[in-house]
Amino acid sequence: MSATTIAKKGNHPSNTDSEYLLEVVDLKKHFPIKAGILQRNVGSVKAVDGVSFKVKRGETIGIVGESGCGKSTAGRTLIRLYEPTAGNILFKGRNISNMGESELRRSIRKDIQMIFQDPFASLNPRKTLKYILSEPMITHQMYKGKERGEKIDELLEKVGFNPMFVNRYPHEFSGGQRQRIGIARALAVNPDLIIADEPVSALDVSIQAQIINLMEDLQDDLGLTYVFISHDLSVVRHISDRVGVMYLGKMMEFAIKKDLYDEPLHPYTQALLSAVPVPKRKGVERRERIILKGDLPSPSNPPQGCVFHTRCPAATAICSEKVPEYKEVKKEHFVACHLY
Amino acid sequence: MTALLELRNLKTHFKRDKIDIPAVDGVDLTINKGETVALVGESGSGKSITSLSIMRLIPSPPGKIVDGAILFNGNDLVNLTEDDMCKIRGNDISMIFQEPMTSLNPVLTVGEQIIEVLMYHQKLSRAASINKAVEMLEMVGFSRAKALINEYPHRLSGGMRQRVMIAIAMSCNPKLLIADEPTTALDVTIQAQILDLMKELSVKYDTSILIITHDLGVVSEVADKVVVMYCGQVVEEALVDDLFDEPLHPYTIGLMGSIPSLEGETDRLQSIEGTVPPPEHFPIGCRFAPRCPHAFDRCRAEAPKLVEVAGRRKVRCFLHSDKEATV
């Protein structure tokens, strides 16, 4: 897959021959908590606290976790929408974690685009489709004059729209259609990597399937790489090649999809997978349910040791003392747990 | 089995710009004692309006129950006065909502909100109500219930708030609990806790549950019987095992094909083309015809009726009614 992808992307010279498009090393994002008249720092919310993973060209990485686990913050930090507190982000072999804003805009921004969750809030209601789709091209000075109109028609056709719609406004479209517009906008500047943050969560299931199919078709067509952030474990299983599970700002487990879903190693992944209600299907055994006690602890005051030990059915004494190391325990199967 | 609630040809219409909008258009539904029935459909299918109609909580104007009957223990709720309805709401029929963040009063303590229900419906003294409130909170799994009754909702997480909602709803030991998307706003591990709790309570108190959801996973987890709605009408009704073993209506089949599986691989999702039409543009024939892969001429000209198939399930589709007719 990766060889053909690079061939297709001939207009984007790559600085390195590495098979990885994106490498995230020990990424941290802490938000300060300020209090008092002087707004002194009294602590921090460790939204992302040491996350590492690598993304190959042309693959889809799924990141799952419950609300508040830091998956969206991780997605936004790794494209520098938030300034990282620590850690390195290597995109096409270049470290972008401390690159200046103007250089970032000149050389990286157009290669990474984002699709957002809420198709109602992420499109400007006062602009026509034509403007919404040309704005990224204006910013990056691409496709001038007649070419721009042609590109917009092409984009609309790609996402299943009639090019006649260019002069319409977002309110004239349904949720699923708006999400298609969001996808077309992300594609306007021919990106390599798309960060999709809960792109189908706000949609009905029949529409959700249309959007997922569209994203898969576009990936095959254009050789795109996706980082797909979602709380829906079934959707992530369907679309991803490799999947990471986050809990309280930490990556708990990261593996090839099949390994993660068939043989989850981390107790949290096991509990999470068992909690998903699945429609009965003939000949499919249901997983034995592990009900986790209690709620997610606050990320401003995470538990000592392993962050999951307060809810973990397999916790032992060491879990509350020492932070487990995130290590490769099987081939391409990373886990942060004292059991392994 | 005796029917606890029976909807007969329920029609709830809304008026907008002098146009009649049939949000619920002739729904028949029976819930037996102790049974859990799931009402399934996408947004705009009329499932929430059906539940609000049962509670008589439709804002009027613009909404109105224009036809049909809602028989609860044999009494027609449609004709009750507002005073009589107040005695039923929260007492015989109670409801929990999707959004646990907005359905609790933020300026009253948790305890106060349970006590209010008990004093009004059960005519308990304040002291007795407080004891009962603590008991209810313990029942839904709070370990420090005594302290909790003095706390305000903002101090609780989403899952805890939903458990408080369930404690309020169950406090008068209702015969019917209506749960409108009770776990949609919650994380999966919390959702599992809440669904478990609802199952446990329905067995313990022999409460019937009407659960409204778009999540087929939740349906197969809790329901005995499933009613699938599309565009204000019931398109299929079956026991949960029958429905998942062999869905009959093309819409139900499409819905099931749309969800990716957690077990095993699927190459491509079967999506349903197009979108749910708005009520003012419902097609003349079968309302699903424009999106249906099996639609033929008759579907576009004539509206199918809900017919009984195989003696124990119902479906609104010519593919099945024709077959039955020729047998």
XYZ file of C-alpha atoms in Angstrom:
667
model
C 0.000 0.000 0.000
C 2.615 2.525 1.042
C 4.630 2.311 -2.180
C 1.664 3.102 -4.404
C 0.660 5.860 -2.039
C 3.953 7.628 -2.358
C 3.801 7.298 -6.125
C 0.382 8.909 -6.184
C 1.607 11.698 -3.960
C 4.446 12.590 -6.322
C 3.811 16.300 -5.938
C 4.665 16.126 -2.246
C 8.385 15.475 -1.984
C 9.111 13.554 1.163
C 12.195 14.407 3.187
C 12.704 10.851 4.254
C 12.027 7.364 3.049
C 10.674 6.339 6.431
C 7.530 4.255 6.198
C 6.069 6.409 8.942
C 4.225 9.564 7.980
C 3.771 10.695 11.556
C 5.634 9.765 14.705
C 4.457 10.952 18.083
C 6.945 10.571 20.906
C 5.941 11.057 24.537
C 3.493 13.830 23.717
C 2.172 15.809 26.678
C -0.428 18.532 26.929
C -1.109 19.963 30.373
C -3.624 22.751 30.851
C -2.868 25.014 33.819
C -5.523 25.519 36.488
C -5.471 29.130 37.629
C -6.982 30.442 40.812
C -7.077 33.529 42.998
C -6.827 37.216 42.135
C -3.328 36.826 40.741
C -4.371 33.850 38.637
C -1.483 31.801 39.935
C -1.058 28.268 38.702
C -2.421 25.926 41.308
C -2.130 22.735 39.342
C -2.677 21.313 35.912
C -5.057 19.101 34.034
C -2.953 16.419 32.441
C -5.163 15.981 29.398
C -2.485 14.146 27.429
C 0.307 12.704 29.501
C 2.954 10.878 27.555
C 1.441 9.400 24.405
C 3.585 7.719 21.747
C 2.583 6.080 18.495
C 3.533 5.932 14.840
C 1.345 6.289 11.791
C 2.287 4.589 8.529
C 1.499 6.105 5.175
C -1.914 5.133 3.850
C -3.173 3.471 6.997
C -5.891 4.415 9.446
C -5.099 4.719 13.114
C -8.074 4.590 15.440
C -7.931 6.236 18.843
C -10.654 5.195 21.257
C -11.492 6.070 24.810
C -14.263 7.413 26.982
C -15.048 11.096 27.326
C -12.305 12.959 29.147
C -9.578 10.468 28.252
C -7.726 13.071 26.177
C -8.240 11.609 22.722
C -9.482 14.859 21.184
C -6.787 16.888 22.906
C -4.207 14.443 21.583
C -5.594 14.879 18.051
C -5.485 18.642 18.285
C -2.081 18.778 19.928
C -0.401 16.593 17.381
C -1.262 19.046 14.630
C -0.314 22.010 16.819
C -3.805 23.427 17.294
C -2.741 23.255 20.931
C 0.870 23.911 21.873
C 2.363 20.699 23.250
C 3.748 20.880 26.792
C 6.426 18.314 26.005
C 7.264 15.630 23.495
C 8.110 15.441 19.832
C 5.939 15.209 16.755
C 7.678 14.072 13.589
C 5.744 14.612 10.385
C 7.461 13.272 7.265
C 10.611 13.064 9.361
C 10.578 16.727 10.401
C 10.035 17.698 13.989
C 7.034 20.028 14.028
C 6.593 20.209 17.807
C 8.558 23.466 18.106
C 8.410 24.788 14.551
C 7.539 28.481 14.252
C 4.000 29.377 13.258
C 4.912 30.919 9.908
C 7.065 28.020 8.848
C 4.384 25.646 10.042
C 1.866 27.404 7.860
C 4.205 27.546 4.892
C 5.303 23.942 4.915
C 3.061 21.697 6.997
C -0.459 23.035 7.511
C -1.833 22.120 4.131
C -0.605 18.550 4.401
C -2.632 17.930 7.558
C -6.340 18.670 7.600
C -9.076 18.015 10.091
C -12.692 16.844 10.054
C -14.797 17.832 13.055
C -17.592 16.167 14.954
C -20.353 18.694 14.733
C -21.343 19.346 11.119
C -23.624 22.135 12.295
C -20.994 24.156 14.147
C -18.016 23.583 11.872
C -19.372 25.316 8.759
C -19.860 29.078 8.612
C -23.621 29.596 8.149
C -23.134 32.870 6.268
C -20.882 31.515 3.528
C -21.792 29.576 0.419
C -20.322 26.175 -0.369
C -18.172 27.826 -2.980
C -16.562 30.093 -0.405
C -16.254 27.363 2.230
C -14.389 25.160 -0.229
C -12.198 27.912 -1.687
C -11.063 29.338 1.654
C -8.366 26.689 2.252
C -7.137 27.240 -1.321
C -6.973 31.012 -0.767
C -5.025 30.555 2.464
C -2.521 28.269 0.819
C -2.497 30.120 -2.529
C -3.479 27.108 -4.572
C -5.631 26.715 -7.680
C -6.007 30.235 -9.009
C -8.645 31.514 -11.408
C -10.482 28.984 -13.533
C -8.670 26.059 -11.962
C -10.249 26.834 -8.611
C -13.774 26.507 -9.961
C -12.861 23.205 -11.568
C -11.320 21.944 -8.355
C -14.474 22.840 -6.404
C -16.640 20.936 -8.902
C -14.300 17.977 -8.635
C -14.414 18.050 -4.827
C -18.193 18.188 -4.769
C -18.444 15.263 -7.148
C -15.985 13.276 -5.067
C -18.161 13.544 -1.984
C -21.349 12.780 -3.899
C -22.774 16.236 -4.520
C -24.140 17.838 -7.615
C -21.773 20.731 -8.592
C -24.916 22.827 -9.103
C -25.002 23.253 -5.307
C -21.980 25.600 -5.119
C -24.042 28.652 -4.379
C -26.057 27.116 -1.561
C -25.613 27.745 2.157
C -24.943 25.094 4.825
C -28.436 25.352 6.352
C -29.898 23.926 3.168
C -28.237 20.591 3.864
C -28.835 17.757 6.316
C -26.286 16.610 8.909
C -24.864 13.874 6.712
C -24.571 16.218 3.742
C -22.809 18.824 5.862
C -20.333 16.240 7.020
C -19.624 15.545 3.330
C -18.956 19.259 2.869
C -16.569 19.128 5.835
C -14.749 16.260 4.144
C -14.612 18.103 0.816
C -13.142 21.139 2.587
C -10.460 18.988 4.187
C -9.579 17.567 0.760
C -9.393 20.977 -0.933
C -5.643 21.357 -0.439
C -4.676 17.726 -1.189
C -3.578 16.745 2.321
C -1.627 13.609 3.212
C -3.004 13.198 6.696
C -6.534 13.773 7.933
C -7.375 13.942 11.613
C -11.027 12.997 11.977
C -12.366 13.824 15.430
C -15.613 11.886 16.002
C -16.701 12.509 12.399
C -19.784 10.277 12.533
C -20.899 10.566 16.160
C -23.549 13.188 15.481
C -25.146 11.224 12.638
C -27.883 8.600 12.449
C -26.631 5.079 11.819
C -27.745 4.836 8.194
C -26.020 8.136 7.417
C -23.024 7.127 9.514
C -22.520 4.139 7.211
C -22.629 6.399 4.134
C -19.920 8.664 5.556
C -17.693 5.769 6.629
C -17.970 4.212 3.178
C -17.142 7.577 1.611
C -14.059 8.000 3.801
C -12.861 4.521 2.846
C -13.391 5.161 -0.867
C -11.485 8.430 -0.665
C -8.639 6.728 1.135
C -8.350 4.126 -1.644
C -8.591 6.817 -4.319
C -6.234 9.397 -2.916
C -3.931 7.386 -0.674
C -4.932 9.330 2.413
C -3.761 8.566 5.934
C -6.324 8.903 8.710
C -6.137 9.372 12.436
C -9.687 8.478 13.404
C -10.732 9.550 16.897
C -13.948 8.058 18.234
C -15.644 6.642 21.295
C -17.455 4.059 19.173
C -15.477 0.838 19.312
C -17.360 -0.866 16.486
C -16.833 2.022 14.080
C -13.145 2.156 14.963
C -12.798 -1.582 14.415
C -14.397 -1.234 11.025
C -12.286 1.598 9.675
C -8.873 1.239 11.358
C -5.746 -0.755 10.654
C -4.255 -0.194 14.084
C -5.987 1.015 17.222
C -4.884 2.814 20.376
C -6.881 2.865 23.602
C -6.556 5.929 25.839
C -7.493 6.377 29.477
C -6.877 9.528 31.555
C -4.371 10.994 29.138
C -2.326 7.836 28.716
C -2.135 5.309 25.926
C -3.011 2.028 27.608
C -2.741 -0.281 24.640
C -1.856 0.040 20.975
C -1.969 -2.813 18.496
C -3.041 -4.090 15.119
C -6.842 -4.063 15.062
C -7.298 -7.806 15.002
C -4.958 -8.373 17.953
C -6.542 -5.629 19.996
C -10.132 -6.762 19.482
C -9.532 -10.505 19.570
C -6.956 -10.631 22.329
C -7.007 -7.433 24.327
C -4.234 -7.482 26.927
C -4.949 -4.484 29.125
C -7.734 -4.966 31.716
C -9.192 -1.612 30.678
C -9.434 -2.622 27.021
C -11.031 -5.894 28.084
C -13.626 -4.095 30.203
C -14.286 -1.510 27.510
C -14.858 -4.126 24.825
C -17.092 -6.194 27.067
C -19.223 -3.158 27.922
C -20.315 -2.457 24.356
C -23.827 -3.754 23.780
C -23.701 -5.717 20.537
C -26.659 -6.693 18.418
C -27.216 -10.432 18.559
C -25.839 -12.168 15.532
C -26.149 -15.813 14.726
C -23.208 -17.895 15.859
C -21.470 -15.099 17.737
C -20.741 -15.600 21.401
C -21.086 -12.516 23.527
C -18.082 -11.466 25.570
C -18.458 -11.967 29.272
C -19.256 -8.588 30.706
C -16.837 -6.913 33.078
C -18.643 -4.100 34.861
C -16.213 -1.418 36.001
C -16.973 0.124 39.358
C -17.131 3.854 39.751
C -16.384 6.730 37.446
C -13.411 8.154 35.624
C -11.149 9.976 38.140
C -10.474 13.664 37.516
C -7.540 14.302 35.158
C -6.438 17.196 37.402
C -5.806 14.728 40.200
C -5.097 11.360 38.577
C -4.393 8.339 40.792
C -0.787 7.563 41.742
C 0.876 4.686 39.966
C -1.193 3.210 37.168
C -4.044 5.652 36.452
C -6.470 2.751 36.029
C -5.758 0.963 39.316
C -8.756 2.497 41.132
C -11.170 0.706 38.802
C -9.058 -2.235 37.710
C -10.322 -5.722 38.575
C -6.760 -7.113 38.392
C -4.970 -4.435 40.439
C -2.221 -5.470 42.860
C -0.055 -3.537 45.337
C 2.516 -2.433 42.766
C -0.173 -0.817 40.590
C -0.812 1.955 43.105
C 2.888 2.689 43.531
C 4.639 2.482 40.201
C 3.586 3.806 36.821
C 3.643 0.863 34.400
C 5.962 1.203 31.451
C 4.457 1.418 27.958
C 6.250 -1.381 26.135
C 6.017 -3.756 23.217
C 5.030 -7.116 24.676
C 4.260 -8.872 21.410
C 5.060 -7.919 17.872
C 3.508 -4.486 17.282
C 1.422 -4.849 20.419
C 2.139 -2.170 23.006
C 0.620 -2.152 26.458
C 1.119 -0.212 29.690
C 0.314 -2.679 32.462
C 2.216 -4.412 35.257
C 0.657 -7.749 34.277
C 2.907 -7.977 31.251
C -50.169 -11.806 29.760
C -52.247 -8.720 30.285
C -51.679 -5.496 28.489
C -50.567 -2.608 30.676
C -50.428 -0.002 27.950
C -52.090 -0.108 24.596
C -51.758 2.532 21.906
C -54.453 2.315 19.276
C -53.968 4.211 16.065
C -52.268 7.093 17.862
C -51.899 10.214 15.750
C -50.029 13.242 17.018
C -49.844 16.106 14.574
C -48.080 19.434 14.719
C -49.213 22.607 13.019
C -46.618 24.737 11.300
C -47.556 27.579 8.977
C -51.079 26.155 8.820
C -49.732 22.846 7.496
C -50.511 19.670 9.393
C -47.356 17.710 10.122
C -48.024 14.061 11.008
C -45.143 13.382 13.426
C -46.838 10.246 14.751
C -49.190 8.766 12.210
C -51.243 5.847 13.412
C -49.089 3.936 15.886
C -50.327 0.723 17.480
C -48.292 -0.611 20.358
C -48.903 -2.965 23.265
C -46.788 -3.273 26.389
C -47.574 -6.173 28.695
C -46.935 -6.287 32.436
C -43.262 -6.741 33.237
C -42.265 -6.537 29.596
C -39.490 -4.374 28.140
C -40.337 -2.945 24.763
C -37.814 -1.061 22.647
C -38.893 1.648 20.243
C -36.219 2.013 17.577
C -35.738 4.531 14.825
C -33.564 7.320 13.512
C -34.080 10.974 14.289
C -37.352 12.185 12.848
C -39.040 8.797 13.061
C -41.486 9.986 15.734
C -40.280 7.746 18.555
C -39.814 10.532 21.092
C -43.119 12.163 20.157
C -44.820 8.800 20.761
C -43.390 8.650 24.273
C -44.240 12.263 25.025
C -47.784 11.603 23.794
C -48.145 8.767 26.310
C -47.098 11.181 29.053
C -49.329 13.869 27.539
C -46.335 16.181 27.462
C -46.778 17.353 23.875
C -46.547 21.153 23.800
C -49.922 22.356 22.640
C -50.161 24.378 20.487
C -48.575 23.468 18.056
C -48.897 19.764 18.867
C -52.098 17.803 19.343
C -53.178 14.197 19.678
C -55.708 14.233 16.848
C -56.832 10.638 16.885
C -56.455 7.317 18.630
C -56.442 6.038 22.177
C -53.813 5.498 24.854
C -55.193 2.804 27.121
C -53.333 2.488 30.398
C -54.834 -0.273 32.557
C -57.961 0.165 30.463
C -58.293 3.944 31.016
C -57.902 6.237 28.055
C -55.243 8.814 28.929
C -56.156 11.032 25.974
C -59.347 12.179 27.666
C -57.997 12.746 31.167
C -57.919 16.229 32.623
C -54.565 17.800 33.397
C -55.188 17.272 37.147
C -55.822 13.562 36.729
C -52.831 13.247 34.440
C -50.604 14.826 37.118
C -51.571 11.997 39.459
C -50.399 9.444 36.922
C -47.183 11.126 35.823
C -44.288 10.272 38.088
C -46.523 7.865 40.004
C -47.864 5.166 37.680
C -45.839 6.163 34.642
C -42.492 7.844 35.064
C -39.878 8.905 32.615
C -36.143 9.300 32.350
C -34.583 11.459 29.699
C -31.527 11.426 27.509
C -29.718 14.370 28.986
C -29.023 13.795 32.695
C -27.275 17.178 32.778
C -30.392 19.178 32.015
C -33.172 17.077 33.487
C -32.234 17.674 37.116
C -32.892 21.015 38.749
C -29.480 22.633 39.375
C -30.599 24.752 42.340
C -32.185 21.955 44.398
C -30.271 19.262 46.225
C -30.512 15.700 44.993
C -32.494 14.721 48.089
C -35.007 17.528 47.642
C -35.804 16.353 44.130
C -36.649 12.840 45.297
C -38.513 14.007 48.418
C -40.705 16.286 46.296
C -42.030 13.309 44.321
C -42.670 11.196 47.408
C -44.485 13.921 49.335
C -46.670 14.802 46.361
C -47.631 11.341 45.140
C -47.270 9.091 48.179
C -48.349 11.734 50.718
C -45.449 10.735 52.956
C -44.219 12.993 55.758
C -40.959 14.817 55.178
C -39.030 12.565 57.569
C -40.392 9.409 55.967
C -39.602 10.812 52.522
C -36.000 11.434 53.497
C -35.629 7.843 54.661
C -37.192 6.564 51.484
C -34.941 8.858 49.387
C -31.837 7.408 51.028
C -33.182 3.919 50.421
C -33.793 4.685 46.729
C -30.291 6.099 46.281
C -28.802 3.011 47.873
C -30.864 0.856 45.575
C -29.383 2.508 42.480
C -25.916 1.803 43.795
C -24.722 4.827 45.759
C -22.664 3.801 48.757
C -22.793 7.160 50.533
C -26.458 7.926 49.979
C -26.927 9.771 53.304
C -24.378 12.415 52.358
C -25.503 12.528 48.761
C -29.012 13.817 49.490
C -27.504 17.149 50.546
C -25.449 17.581 47.401
C -26.267 19.492 44.255
C -26.409 17.865 40.796
C -23.370 19.740 39.436
C -21.144 17.741 41.768
C -22.148 14.482 40.120
C -20.877 12.898 36.921
C -23.185 12.023 34.019
C -23.577 8.400 35.068
C -24.321 9.363 38.676
C -26.919 11.897 37.551
C -28.615 9.293 35.400
C -28.743 6.992 38.431
C -30.318 9.798 40.452
C -32.879 10.210 37.643
C -33.642 6.497 37.859
C -33.980 6.750 41.642
C -36.497 9.599 41.198
C -38.372 7.730 38.491
C -38.559 4.505 40.509
C -39.374 6.141 43.853
C -43.140 5.733 43.506
C -42.787 2.219 42.182
C -44.255 2.985 38.760
C -45.970 0.367 36.637
C -44.385 1.761 33.505
C -40.994 3.399 33.084
C -40.400 5.306 29.863
C -36.702 5.747 29.141
C -35.961 8.080 26.242
C -32.387 7.401 25.078
C -31.295 6.847 28.696
C -27.682 5.982 27.883
C -26.964 7.916 24.698
C -25.060 10.661 26.501
C -23.026 8.210 28.583
C -19.770 6.361 28.028
C -19.922 2.637 27.320
C -18.650 1.464 30.701
C -21.205 3.711 32.436
C -23.882 2.670 29.942
C -23.293 -0.945 30.933
C -23.831 -0.027 34.605
C -27.092 1.801 33.840
C -28.532 -0.913 31.574
C -27.715 -3.533 34.196
C -29.463 -1.468 36.838
C -32.575 -1.010 34.690
C -32.801 -4.747 33.999
C -32.376 -5.566 37.673
C -35.051 -3.084 38.773
C -37.569 -4.194 36.170
C -37.312 -7.788 37.402
C -37.386 -6.814 41.076
C -40.418 -4.549 40.882
C -42.138 -6.102 37.879
C -42.003 -2.740 36.110
C -42.694 -2.556 32.397
C -40.176 -0.503 30.445
C -40.550 1.359 27.195
C -37.032 2.137 26.064
C -36.501 4.518 23.174
C -33.197 4.254 21.416
C -31.429 4.283 18.095
C -28.778 1.845 19.293
C -29.543 -1.707 18.191
C -26.896 -3.000 20.578
C -28.814 -1.602 23.539
C -32.019 -3.073 22.118
C -30.680 -6.595 21.896
C -29.334 -6.203 25.418
C -32.498 -5.191 27.271
C -35.640 -5.636 25.163
C -38.158 -8.470 24.994
C -40.001 -6.964 22.067
C -38.898 -4.435 19.441
C -40.936 -1.903 17.529
C -39.178 -0.230 14.598
C -40.485 3.179 13.527
C -39.902 5.084 10.333
C -41.505 8.424 9.396
C -44.113 8.333 12.143
C -45.262 4.776 11.489
C -44.448 1.358 12.869
C -42.745 -0.595 10.078
C -41.912 -3.754 11.982
C -42.726 -5.346 15.307
C -41.208 -8.587 16.559
C -39.755 -10.411 19.525
C -36.126 -9.469 19.967
C -34.689 -12.841 18.902
C -36.907 -13.062 15.827
C -35.935 -9.566 14.774
C -32.197 -10.078 15.058
C -32.326 -13.578 13.534
C -34.330 -12.467 10.564
C -35.294 -8.838 10.060
C -38.089 -8.594 7.483
C -38.572 -4.957 6.587
C -35.929 -3.550 4.196
C -35.483 -0.599 6.564
C -34.695 -2.864 9.518
C -32.312 -4.863 7.327
C -30.650 -1.617 6.249
C -30.312 -0.405 9.831
C -28.638 -3.630 10.875
C -26.302 -3.543 7.889
C -25.299 0.007 8.743
C -23.697 -0.842 12.061
C -20.156 -2.120 11.942
C -19.580 -5.291 13.896
C -17.455 -5.508 16.999
C -16.729 -9.148 16.249
C -15.206 -10.164 12.955
C -14.706 -8.309 9.743
C -17.076 -6.562 7.408
C -15.716 -5.293 4.114
C -18.184 -2.578 3.415
C -21.139 -1.272 5.348
C -24.493 -1.485 3.630
C -25.739 2.021 4.006
C -29.285 3.149 3.308
C -29.166 5.643 0.460
C -30.630 9.106 0.927
C -32.102 10.619 4.064
C -35.309 10.529 6.105
C -37.797 12.813 4.325
C -39.206 15.702 6.380
C -42.852 15.102 7.440
C -44.227 17.699 5.020
C -42.770 15.704 2.124
C -43.737 12.156 3.029
C -44.184 10.109 -0.149
C -47.693 9.001 -1.127
C -46.984 5.287 -1.180
C -44.708 3.463 1.208
C -42.711 6.089 3.098
C -39.533 4.077 2.764
C -39.922 3.497 -0.992
C -37.542 6.264 -2.174
C -34.686 4.717 -0.146
C -35.675 1.072 -0.516
C -33.546 -1.203 -2.727
C -36.542 -3.506 -3.367
C -39.159 -0.870 -4.187
C -41.462 -1.600 -7.116
C -44.334 0.308 -8.723
C -46.961 -0.624 -6.171
C -44.779 0.725 -3.323
C -44.741 4.165 -4.901
C -48.488 4.290 -5.503
C -50.074 2.637 -2.511
C -49.254 2.699 1.208
C -48.758 -0.762 2.699
C -50.544 -1.759 5.899
C -49.011 -3.287 8.978
C -49.803 -6.991 8.584
C -49.235 -9.979 10.775
C -46.646 -12.448 9.516
C -45.931 -15.953 10.836
C -48.495 -15.445 13.573
C -46.339 -13.489 15.981
C -44.759 -10.569 14.217
C -45.885 -7.642 12.136
C -44.383 -5.867 9.161
C -45.434 -2.993 6.916
C -44.155 -4.049 3.505
C -45.652 -5.394 0.284
C -42.824 -7.908 -0.072
C -44.244 -9.769 2.879
C -47.937 -8.962 2.729
C -48.166 -10.178 -0.871
C -46.435 -13.412 -0.034
C -48.815 -13.959 2.842
C -51.818 -13.196 0.666
C -50.915 -15.715 -2.006
C -50.162 -18.543 0.409
